[in-house]
């Protein structure tokens, strides 16, 4: 049996996936969770063979949760998202996730992907992979992206600085550089642009 845990803050989607995947004879569905931090804790406690993580979750997004899970247990991670953008795919692959699928994937196909990753293969939805090959490269540095990512939920530069353990002046410099490269006039616009491109 392949032991599977699903993390998704959309309860109806999570329970539907649990029910449909539970019909597969070789899959055992463990109790699911509703946020990224809980997913990491549950993965460490239950050590499932595969975690299916939503990308957009409270507390910790799917890619960050995947990184923390990989640092703790041998569980394989599949990201399942409705925000299947090329930049997000690149982030996920950099964290060595085993699979990347859109939420439109039929349950039978998702079960097949789970079996593929358990067999040691990686799976990326072909349409997302094709889009990623033609997408523009991100012009920003990793630290600039960190600042924009933190800025999506922070109300001030001071909050971003505190979250990232940086000086406020340093954060302003990163924000200024990012805004200039992206051709926008506010940090909110820069964060939104980076999110829409899938860079954060």
JSON list of C-alpha atoms in Angstrom, two decimals:
[
{"chain": "A", "resi": 1, "resn": "UNK", "atom": "CA", "xyz": [0.00, 0.00, 0.00]},
{"chain": "A", "resi": 2, "resn": "UNK", "atom": "CA", "xyz": [1.12, 3.54, -0.77]},
{"chain": "A", "resi": 3, "resn": "UNK", "atom": "CA", "xyz": [0.36, 5.83, 2.19]},
{"chain": "A", "resi": 4, "resn": "UNK", "atom": "CA", "xyz": [-0.81, 9.26, 0.99]},
{"chain": "A", "resi": 5, "resn": "UNK", "atom": "CA", "xyz": [-1.51, 12.48, 2.88]},
{"chain": "A", "resi": 6, "resn": "UNK", "atom": "CA", "xyz": [-3.23, 15.50, 1.31]},
{"chain": "A", "resi": 7, "resn": "UNK", "atom": "CA", "xyz": [-2.83, 19.11, 2.47]},
{"chain": "A", "resi": 8, "resn": "UNK", "atom": "CA", "xyz": [-5.25, 21.69, 1.10]},
{"chain": "A", "resi": 9, "resn": "UNK", "atom": "CA", "xyz": [-7.05, 24.55, 2.83]},
{"chain": "A", "resi": 10, "resn": "UNK", "atom": "CA", "xyz": [-10.06, 24.11, 0.53]},
{"chain": "A", "resi": 11, "resn": "UNK", "atom": "CA", "xyz": [-11.91, 21.45, 2.53]},
{"chain": "A", "resi": 12, "resn": "UNK", "atom": "CA", "xyz": [-14.26, 20.38, -0.23]},
{"chain": "A", "resi": 13, "resn": "UNK", "atom": "CA", "xyz": [-11.40, 19.80, -2.67]},
{"chain": "A", "resi": 14, "resn": "UNK", "atom": "CA", "xyz": [-9.27, 17.99, -0.07]},
{"chain": "A", "resi": 15, "resn": "UNK", "atom": "CA", "xyz": [-12.05, 15.67, 1.02]},
{"chain": "A", "resi": 16, "resn": "UNK", "atom": "CA", "xyz": [-13.04, 14.99, -2.60]},
{"chain": "A", "resi": 17, "resn": "UNK", "atom": "CA", "xyz": [-9.47, 14.02, -3.46]},
{"chain": "A", "resi": 18, "resn": "UNK", "atom": "CA", "xyz": [-9.26, 11.85, -0.34]},
{"chain": "A", "resi": 19, "resn": "UNK", "atom": "CA", "xyz": [-12.49, 10.09, -1.24]},
{"chain": "A", "resi": 20, "resn": "UNK", "atom": "CA", "xyz": [-11.60, 9.51, -4.89]},
{"chain": "A", "resi": 21, "resn": "UNK", "atom": "CA", "xyz": [-8.02, 8.43, -4.24]},
{"chain": "A", "resi": 22, "resn": "UNK", "atom": "CA", "xyz": [-9.30, 6.21, -1.42]},
{"chain": "A", "resi": 23, "resn": "UNK", "atom": "CA", "xyz": [-11.14, 4.15, -4.03]},
{"chain": "A", "resi": 24, "resn": "UNK", "atom": "CA", "xyz": [-7.78, 3.00, -5.42]},
{"chain": "A", "resi": 25, "resn": "UNK", "atom": "CA", "xyz": [-6.95, -0.41, -4.00]},
{"chain": "A", "resi": 26, "resn": "UNK", "atom": "CA", "xyz": [-3.24, 0.30, -3.56]},
{"chain": "A", "resi": 27, "resn": "UNK", "atom": "CA", "xyz": [-3.58, 3.72, -1.86]},
{"chain": "A", "resi": 28, "resn": "UNK", "atom": "CA", "xyz": [-4.11, 4.30, 1.86]},
{"chain": "A", "resi": 29, "resn": "UNK", "atom": "CA", "xyz": [-5.30, 7.86, 2.59]},
{"chain": "A", "resi": 30, "resn": "UNK", "atom": "CA", "xyz": [-4.07, 9.33, 5.88]},
{"chain": "A", "resi": 31, "resn": "UNK", "atom": "CA", "xyz": [-5.86, 12.16, 7.72]},
{"chain": "A", "resi": 32, "resn": "UNK", "atom": "CA", "xyz": [-5.46, 15.39, 5.76]},
{"chain": "A", "resi": 33, "resn": "UNK", "atom": "CA", "xyz": [-4.55, 18.88, 6.96]},
{"chain": "A", "resi": 34, "resn": "UNK", "atom": "CA", "xyz": [-5.44, 22.44, 5.95]},
{"chain": "A", "resi": 35, "resn": "UNK", "atom": "CA", "xyz": [-2.19, 24.45, 6.01]},
{"chain": "A", "resi": 36, "resn": "UNK", "atom": "CA", "xyz": [1.47, 24.17, 5.16]},
{"chain": "A", "resi": 37, "resn": "UNK", "atom": "CA", "xyz": [2.80, 24.20, 8.71]},
{"chain": "A", "resi": 38, "resn": "UNK", "atom": "CA", "xyz": [0.38, 21.41, 9.70]},
{"chain": "A", "resi": 39, "resn": "UNK", "atom": "CA", "xyz": [1.47, 19.47, 6.59]},
{"chain": "A", "resi": 40, "resn": "UNK", "atom": "CA", "xyz": [5.09, 19.51, 7.72]},
{"chain": "A", "resi": 41, "resn": "UNK", "atom": "CA", "xyz": [4.15, 18.42, 11.26]},
{"chain": "A", "resi": 42, "resn": "UNK", "atom": "CA", "xyz": [1.87, 15.64, 9.95]},
{"chain": "A", "resi": 43, "resn": "UNK", "atom": "CA", "xyz": [4.50, 14.43, 7.49]},
{"chain": "A", "resi": 44, "resn": "UNK", "atom": "CA", "xyz": [7.07, 14.15, 10.27]},
{"chain": "A", "resi": 45, "resn": "UNK", "atom": "CA", "xyz": [4.58, 12.40, 12.57]},
{"chain": "A", "resi": 46, "resn": "UNK", "atom": "CA", "xyz": [2.95, 10.03, 10.06]},
{"chain": "A", "resi": 47, "resn": "UNK", "atom": "CA", "xyz": [5.81, 9.60, 7.52]},
{"chain": "A", "resi": 48, "resn": "UNK", "atom": "CA", "xyz": [3.50, 9.06, 4.52]},
{"chain": "A", "resi": 49, "resn": "UNK", "atom": "CA", "xyz": [5.03, 7.72, 1.32]},
{"chain": "A", "resi": 50, "resn": "UNK", "atom": "CA", "xyz": [3.62, 10.65, -0.66]},
{"chain": "A", "resi": 51, "resn": "UNK", "atom": "CA", "xyz": [2.27, 14.08, 0.30]},
{"chain": "A", "resi": 52, "resn": "UNK", "atom": "CA", "xyz": [0.00, 15.88, -2.16]},
{"chain": "A", "resi": 53, "resn": "UNK", "atom": "CA", "xyz": [0.31, 19.57, -1.27]},
{"chain": "A", "resi": 54, "resn": "UNK", "atom": "CA", "xyz": [-1.73, 22.50, -2.48]},
{"chain": "A", "resi": 55, "resn": "UNK", "atom": "CA", "xyz": [0.50, 25.39, -3.56]},
{"chain": "A", "resi": 56, "resn": "UNK", "atom": "CA", "xyz": [-1.46, 28.23, -1.97]},
{"chain": "A", "resi": 57, "resn": "UNK", "atom": "CA", "xyz": [-1.95, 27.39, 1.70]},
{"chain": "A", "resi": 58, "resn": "UNK", "atom": "CA", "xyz": [-1.93, 29.45, 4.90]},
{"chain": "A", "resi": 59, "resn": "UNK", "atom": "CA", "xyz": [1.15, 29.50, 7.15]},
{"chain": "A", "resi": 60, "resn": "UNK", "atom": "CA", "xyz": [3.51, 27.97, 4.57]},
{"chain": "A", "resi": 61, "resn": "UNK", "atom": "CA", "xyz": [3.00, 27.53, 0.83]},
{"chain": "A", "resi": 62, "resn": "UNK", "atom": "CA", "xyz": [3.32, 24.13, -0.82]},
{"chain": "A", "resi": 63, "resn": "UNK", "atom": "CA", "xyz": [6.86, 24.65, -2.11]},
{"chain": "A", "resi": 64, "resn": "UNK", "atom": "CA", "xyz": [8.20, 25.86, 1.26]},
{"chain": "A", "resi": 65, "resn": "UNK", "atom": "CA", "xyz": [6.38, 22.99, 2.99]},
{"chain": "A", "resi": 66, "resn": "UNK", "atom": "CA", "xyz": [7.94, 20.57, 0.50]},
{"chain": "A", "resi": 67, "resn": "UNK", "atom": "CA", "xyz": [11.42, 21.90, 1.36]},
{"chain": "A", "resi": 68, "resn": "UNK", "atom": "CA", "xyz": [10.84, 21.41, 5.10]},
{"chain": "A", "resi": 69, "resn": "UNK", "atom": "CA", "xyz": [9.37, 17.94, 4.59]},
{"chain": "A", "resi": 70, "resn": "UNK", "atom": "CA", "xyz": [12.32, 16.89, 2.45]},
{"chain": "A", "resi": 71, "resn": "UNK", "atom": "CA", "xyz": [14.70, 18.06, 5.17]},
{"chain": "A", "resi": 72, "resn": "UNK", "atom": "CA", "xyz": [12.97, 15.85, 7.76]},
{"chain": "A", "resi": 73, "resn": "UNK", "atom": "CA", "xyz": [11.61, 12.65, 6.19]},
{"chain": "A", "resi": 74, "resn": "UNK", "atom": "CA", "xyz": [11.90, 10.57, 3.01]},
{"chain": "A", "resi": 75, "resn": "UNK", "atom": "CA", "xyz": [8.35, 11.41, 1.92]},
{"chain": "A", "resi": 76, "resn": "UNK", "atom": "CA", "xyz": [7.91, 12.30, -1.76]},
{"chain": "A", "resi": 77, "resn": "UNK", "atom": "CA", "xyz": [5.94, 15.47, -2.53]},
{"chain": "A", "resi": 78, "resn": "UNK", "atom": "CA", "xyz": [3.55, 16.27, -5.37]},
{"chain": "A", "resi": 79, "resn": "UNK", "atom": "CA", "xyz": [2.42, 19.87, -5.78]},
{"chain": "A", "resi": 80, "resn": "UNK", "atom": "CA", "xyz": [-1.19, 20.16, -6.95]},
{"chain": "A", "resi": 81, "resn": "UNK", "atom": "CA", "xyz": [-2.33, 23.67, -7.81]},
{"chain": "A", "resi": 82, "resn": "UNK", "atom": "CA", "xyz": [-4.67, 25.85, -9.80]},
{"chain": "A", "resi": 83, "resn": "UNK", "atom": "CA", "xyz": [-1.81, 28.42, -10.05]},
{"chain": "A", "resi": 84, "resn": "UNK", "atom": "CA", "xyz": [0.36, 26.38, -12.40]},
{"chain": "A", "resi": 85, "resn": "UNK", "atom": "CA", "xyz": [2.76, 29.10, -13.54]},
{"chain": "A", "resi": 86, "resn": "UNK", "atom": "CA", "xyz": [6.25, 28.44, -14.94]},
{"chain": "A", "resi": 87, "resn": "UNK", "atom": "CA", "xyz": [8.06, 30.29, -12.18]},
{"chain": "A", "resi": 88, "resn": "UNK", "atom": "CA", "xyz": [6.29, 28.25, -9.55]},
{"chain": "A", "resi": 89, "resn": "UNK", "atom": "CA", "xyz": [7.28, 25.10, -11.39]},
{"chain": "A", "resi": 90, "resn": "UNK", "atom": "CA", "xyz": [10.92, 26.20, -11.35]},
{"chain": "A", "resi": 91, "resn": "UNK", "atom": "CA", "xyz": [10.70, 26.85, -7.58]},
{"chain": "A", "resi": 92, "resn": "UNK", "atom": "CA", "xyz": [9.15, 23.45, -7.03]},
{"chain": "A", "resi": 93, "resn": "UNK", "atom": "CA", "xyz": [11.72, 21.61, -9.11]},
{"chain": "A", "resi": 94, "resn": "UNK", "atom": "CA", "xyz": [14.53, 23.44, -7.31]},
{"chain": "A", "resi": 95, "resn": "UNK", "atom": "CA", "xyz": [13.16, 21.97, -4.08]},
{"chain": "A", "resi": 96, "resn": "UNK", "atom": "CA", "xyz": [13.19, 18.53, -5.72]},
{"chain": "A", "resi": 97, "resn": "UNK", "atom": "CA", "xyz": [9.44, 17.91, -5.61]},
{"chain": "A", "resi": 98, "resn": "UNK", "atom": "CA", "xyz": [8.57, 14.63, -7.30]},
{"chain": "A", "resi": 99, "resn": "UNK", "atom": "CA", "xyz": [5.47, 15.81, -9.13]},
{"chain": "A", "resi": 100, "resn": "UNK", "atom": "CA", "xyz": [3.72, 18.97, -10.30]},
{"chain": "A", "resi": 101, "resn": "UNK", "atom": "CA", "xyz": [0.12, 18.77, -11.52]},
{"chain": "A", "resi": 102, "resn": "UNK", "atom": "CA", "xyz": [-2.81, 21.16, -12.00]},
{"chain": "A", "resi": 103, "resn": "UNK", "atom": "CA", "xyz": [-5.94, 20.73, -9.90]},
{"chain": "A", "resi": 104, "resn": "UNK", "atom": "CA", "xyz": [-7.81, 19.91, -13.08]},
{"chain": "A", "resi": 105, "resn": "UNK", "atom": "CA", "xyz": [-6.03, 16.54, -13.14]},
{"chain": "A", "resi": 106, "resn": "UNK", "atom": "CA", "xyz": [-8.54, 13.67, -12.92]},
{"chain": "A", "resi": 107, "resn": "UNK", "atom": "CA", "xyz": [-8.27, 11.58, -9.75]},
{"chain": "A", "resi": 108, "resn": "UNK", "atom": "CA", "xyz": [-7.40, 8.45, -11.72]},
{"chain": "A", "resi": 109, "resn": "UNK", "atom": "CA", "xyz": [-4.49, 10.30, -13.37]},
{"chain": "A", "resi": 110, "resn": "UNK", "atom": "CA", "xyz": [-3.35, 11.70, -10.02]},
{"chain": "A", "resi": 111, "resn": "UNK", "atom": "CA", "xyz": [-3.32, 8.14, -8.66]},
{"chain": "A", "resi": 112, "resn": "UNK", "atom": "CA", "xyz": [-1.13, 7.22, -11.61]},
{"chain": "A", "resi": 113, "resn": "UNK", "atom": "CA", "xyz": [1.23, 10.11, -10.86]},
{"chain": "A", "resi": 114, "resn": "UNK", "atom": "CA", "xyz": [1.48, 8.94, -7.24]},
{"chain": "A", "resi": 115, "resn": "UNK", "atom": "CA", "xyz": [2.50, 5.48, -8.47]},
{"chain": "A", "resi": 116, "resn": "UNK", "atom": "CA", "xyz": [5.04, 7.00, -10.88]},
{"chain": "A", "resi": 117, "resn": "UNK", "atom": "CA", "xyz": [6.79, 9.02, -8.19]},
{"chain": "A", "resi": 118, "resn": "UNK", "atom": "CA", "xyz": [6.79, 5.99, -5.90]},
{"chain": "A", "resi": 119, "resn": "UNK", "atom": "CA", "xyz": [8.58, 4.13, -8.70]},
{"chain": "A", "resi": 120, "resn": "UNK", "atom": "CA", "xyz": [11.30, 6.78, -8.58]},
{"chain": "A", "resi": 121, "resn": "UNK", "atom": "CA", "xyz": [10.20, 8.90, -11.52]},
{"chain": "A", "resi": 122, "resn": "UNK", "atom": "CA", "xyz": [9.40, 12.60, -11.62]},
{"chain": "A", "resi": 123, "resn": "UNK", "atom": "CA", "xyz": [6.22, 13.86, -13.22]},
{"chain": "A", "resi": 124, "resn": "UNK", "atom": "CA", "xyz": [5.46, 17.34, -14.55]},
{"chain": "A", "resi": 125, "resn": "UNK", "atom": "CA", "xyz": [2.19, 18.05, -16.32]},
{"chain": "A", "resi": 126, "resn": "UNK", "atom": "CA", "xyz": [3.14, 18.29, -20.04]},
{"chain": "A", "resi": 127, "resn": "UNK", "atom": "CA", "xyz": [1.22, 21.53, -20.66]},
{"chain": "A", "resi": 128, "resn": "UNK", "atom": "CA", "xyz": [2.89, 23.28, -17.72]},
{"chain": "A", "resi": 129, "resn": "UNK", "atom": "CA", "xyz": [6.29, 22.00, -18.83]},
{"chain": "A", "resi": 130, "resn": "UNK", "atom": "CA", "xyz": [5.74, 23.30, -22.38]},
{"chain": "A", "resi": 131, "resn": "UNK", "atom": "CA", "xyz": [4.72, 26.72, -21.06]},
{"chain": "A", "resi": 132, "resn": "UNK", "atom": "CA", "xyz": [7.76, 26.85, -18.79]},
{"chain": "A", "resi": 133, "resn": "UNK", "atom": "CA", "xyz": [10.10, 26.26, -21.72]},
{"chain": "A", "resi": 134, "resn": "UNK", "atom": "CA", "xyz": [8.89, 29.42, -23.46]},
{"chain": "A", "resi": 135, "resn": "UNK", "atom": "CA", "xyz": [8.42, 31.66, -20.41]},
{"chain": "A", "resi": 136, "resn": "UNK", "atom": "CA", "xyz": [10.63, 34.67, -19.73]},
{"chain": "A", "resi": 137, "resn": "UNK", "atom": "CA", "xyz": [13.42, 34.23, -17.22]},
{"chain": "A", "resi": 138, "resn": "UNK", "atom": "CA", "xyz": [13.12, 36.10, -13.93]},
{"chain": "A", "resi": 139, "resn": "UNK", "atom": "CA", "xyz": [15.45, 39.13, -13.90]},
{"chain": "A", "resi": 140, "resn": "UNK", "atom": "CA", "xyz": [15.44, 39.46, -10.09]},
{"chain": "A", "resi": 141, "resn": "UNK", "atom": "CA", "xyz": [17.88, 38.07, -7.55]},
{"chain": "A", "resi": 142, "resn": "UNK", "atom": "CA", "xyz": [16.88, 35.57, -4.90]},
{"chain": "A", "resi": 143, "resn": "UNK", "atom": "CA", "xyz": [16.98, 38.22, -2.18]},
{"chain": "A", "resi": 144, "resn": "UNK", "atom": "CA", "xyz": [14.83, 40.61, -4.23]},
{"chain": "A", "resi": 145, "resn": "UNK", "atom": "CA", "xyz": [12.31, 37.81, -4.64]},
{"chain": "A", "resi": 146, "resn": "UNK", "atom": "CA", "xyz": [12.43, 37.09, -0.88]},
{"chain": "A", "resi": 147, "resn": "UNK", "atom": "CA", "xyz": [11.56, 40.74, -0.19]},
{"chain": "A", "resi": 148, "resn": "UNK", "atom": "CA", "xyz": [8.70, 40.77, -2.70]},
{"chain": "A", "resi": 149, "resn": "UNK", "atom": "CA", "xyz": [7.36, 37.47, -1.34]},
{"chain": "A", "resi": 150, "resn": "UNK", "atom": "CA", "xyz": [7.39, 38.80, 2.23]},
{"chain": "A", "resi": 151, "resn": "UNK", "atom": "CA", "xyz": [5.85, 42.04, 0.99]},
{"chain": "A", "resi": 152, "resn": "UNK", "atom": "CA", "xyz": [2.70, 40.27, -0.19]},
{"chain": "A", "resi": 153, "resn": "UNK", "atom": "CA", "xyz": [1.55, 39.89, 3.41]},
{"chain": "A", "resi": 154, "resn": "UNK", "atom": "CA", "xyz": [3.44, 42.69, 5.17]},
{"chain": "A", "resi": 155, "resn": "UNK", "atom": "CA", "xyz": [2.01, 46.17, 5.64]},
{"chain": "A", "resi": 156, "resn": "UNK", "atom": "CA", "xyz": [5.33, 47.99, 6.01]},
{"chain": "A", "resi": 157, "resn": "UNK", "atom": "CA", "xyz": [9.01, 47.86, 5.16]},
{"chain": "A", "resi": 158, "resn": "UNK", "atom": "CA", "xyz": [9.71, 47.39, 8.88]},
{"chain": "A", "resi": 159, "resn": "UNK", "atom": "CA", "xyz": [7.61, 44.19, 8.89]},
{"chain": "A", "resi": 160, "resn": "UNK", "atom": "CA", "xyz": [9.46, 42.83, 5.85]},
{"chain": "A", "resi": 161, "resn": "UNK", "atom": "CA", "xyz": [12.79, 43.69, 7.47]},
{"chain": "A", "resi": 162, "resn": "UNK", "atom": "CA", "xyz": [11.81, 41.93, 10.70]},
{"chain": "A", "resi": 163, "resn": "UNK", "atom": "CA", "xyz": [10.56, 38.85, 8.87]},
{"chain": "A", "resi": 164, "resn": "UNK", "atom": "CA", "xyz": [13.77, 38.51, 6.86]},
{"chain": "A", "resi": 165, "resn": "UNK", "atom": "CA", "xyz": [16.18, 39.68, 9.56]},
{"chain": "A", "resi": 166, "resn": "UNK", "atom": "CA", "xyz": [17.35, 42.56, 7.41]},
{"chain": "A", "resi": 167, "resn": "UNK", "atom": "CA", "xyz": [17.83, 46.28, 8.06]},
{"chain": "A", "resi": 168, "resn": "UNK", "atom": "CA", "xyz": [14.95, 48.46, 6.77]},
{"chain": "A", "resi": 169, "resn": "UNK", "atom": "CA", "xyz": [17.38, 50.35, 4.54]},
{"chain": "A", "resi": 170, "resn": "UNK", "atom": "CA", "xyz": [18.52, 47.09, 2.96]},
{"chain": "A", "resi": 171, "resn": "UNK", "atom": "CA", "xyz": [14.90, 46.10, 2.28]},
{"chain": "A", "resi": 172, "resn": "UNK", "atom": "CA", "xyz": [14.27, 49.49, 0.64]},
{"chain": "A", "resi": 173, "resn": "UNK", "atom": "CA", "xyz": [17.29, 48.95, -1.61]},
{"chain": "A", "resi": 174, "resn": "UNK", "atom": "CA", "xyz": [16.05, 45.52, -2.71]},
{"chain": "A", "resi": 175, "resn": "UNK", "atom": "CA", "xyz": [12.55, 46.88, -3.30]},
{"chain": "A", "resi": 176, "resn": "UNK", "atom": "CA", "xyz": [13.85, 49.84, -5.28]},
{"chain": "A", "resi": 177, "resn": "UNK", "atom": "CA", "xyz": [16.01, 47.59, -7.45]},
{"chain": "A", "resi": 178, "resn": "UNK", "atom": "CA", "xyz": [13.13, 45.17, -8.09]},
{"chain": "A", "resi": 179, "resn": "UNK", "atom": "CA", "xyz": [10.66, 47.96, -8.92]},
{"chain": "A", "resi": 180, "resn": "UNK", "atom": "CA", "xyz": [13.14, 49.53, -11.33]},
{"chain": "A", "resi": 181, "resn": "UNK", "atom": "CA", "xyz": [13.80, 46.25, -13.14]},
{"chain": "A", "resi": 182, "resn": "UNK", "atom": "CA", "xyz": [10.09, 45.48, -13.40]},
{"chain": "A", "resi": 183, "resn": "UNK", "atom": "CA", "xyz": [9.14, 49.01, -14.47]},
{"chain": "A", "resi": 184, "resn": "UNK", "atom": "CA", "xyz": [6.55, 49.55, -11.73]},
{"chain": "A", "resi": 185, "resn": "UNK", "atom": "CA", "xyz": [6.15, 52.35, -9.20]},
{"chain": "A", "resi": 186, "resn": "UNK", "atom": "CA", "xyz": [5.05, 50.59, -6.00]},
{"chain": "A", "resi": 187, "resn": "UNK", "atom": "CA", "xyz": [6.15, 47.53, -4.07]},
{"chain": "A", "resi": 188, "resn": "UNK", "atom": "CA", "xyz": [2.60, 46.19, -4.25]},
{"chain": "A", "resi": 189, "resn": "UNK", "atom": "CA", "xyz": [2.75, 46.30, -8.05]},
{"chain": "A", "resi": 190, "resn": "UNK", "atom": "CA", "xyz": [6.17, 44.62, -7.99]},
{"chain": "A", "resi": 191, "resn": "UNK", "atom": "CA", "xyz": [4.93, 41.83, -5.71]},
{"chain": "A", "resi": 192, "resn": "UNK", "atom": "CA", "xyz": [1.81, 41.32, -7.80]},
{"chain": "A", "resi": 193, "resn": "UNK", "atom": "CA", "xyz": [3.83, 41.20, -11.03]},
{"chain": "A", "resi": 194, "resn": "UNK", "atom": "CA", "xyz": [6.27, 38.69, -9.55]},
{"chain": "A", "resi": 195, "resn": "UNK", "atom": "CA", "xyz": [3.38, 36.55, -8.27]},
{"chain": "A", "resi": 196, "resn": "UNK", "atom": "CA", "xyz": [1.59, 36.61, -11.62]},
{"chain": "A", "resi": 197, "resn": "UNK", "atom": "CA", "xyz": [4.80, 35.46, -13.32]},
{"chain": "A", "resi": 198, "resn": "UNK", "atom": "CA", "xyz": [5.12, 32.64, -10.78]},
{"chain": "A", "resi": 199, "resn": "UNK", "atom": "CA", "xyz": [8.45, 33.92, -9.46]},
{"chain": "A", "resi": 200, "resn": "UNK", "atom": "CA", "xyz": [7.22, 34.09, -5.86]}
]
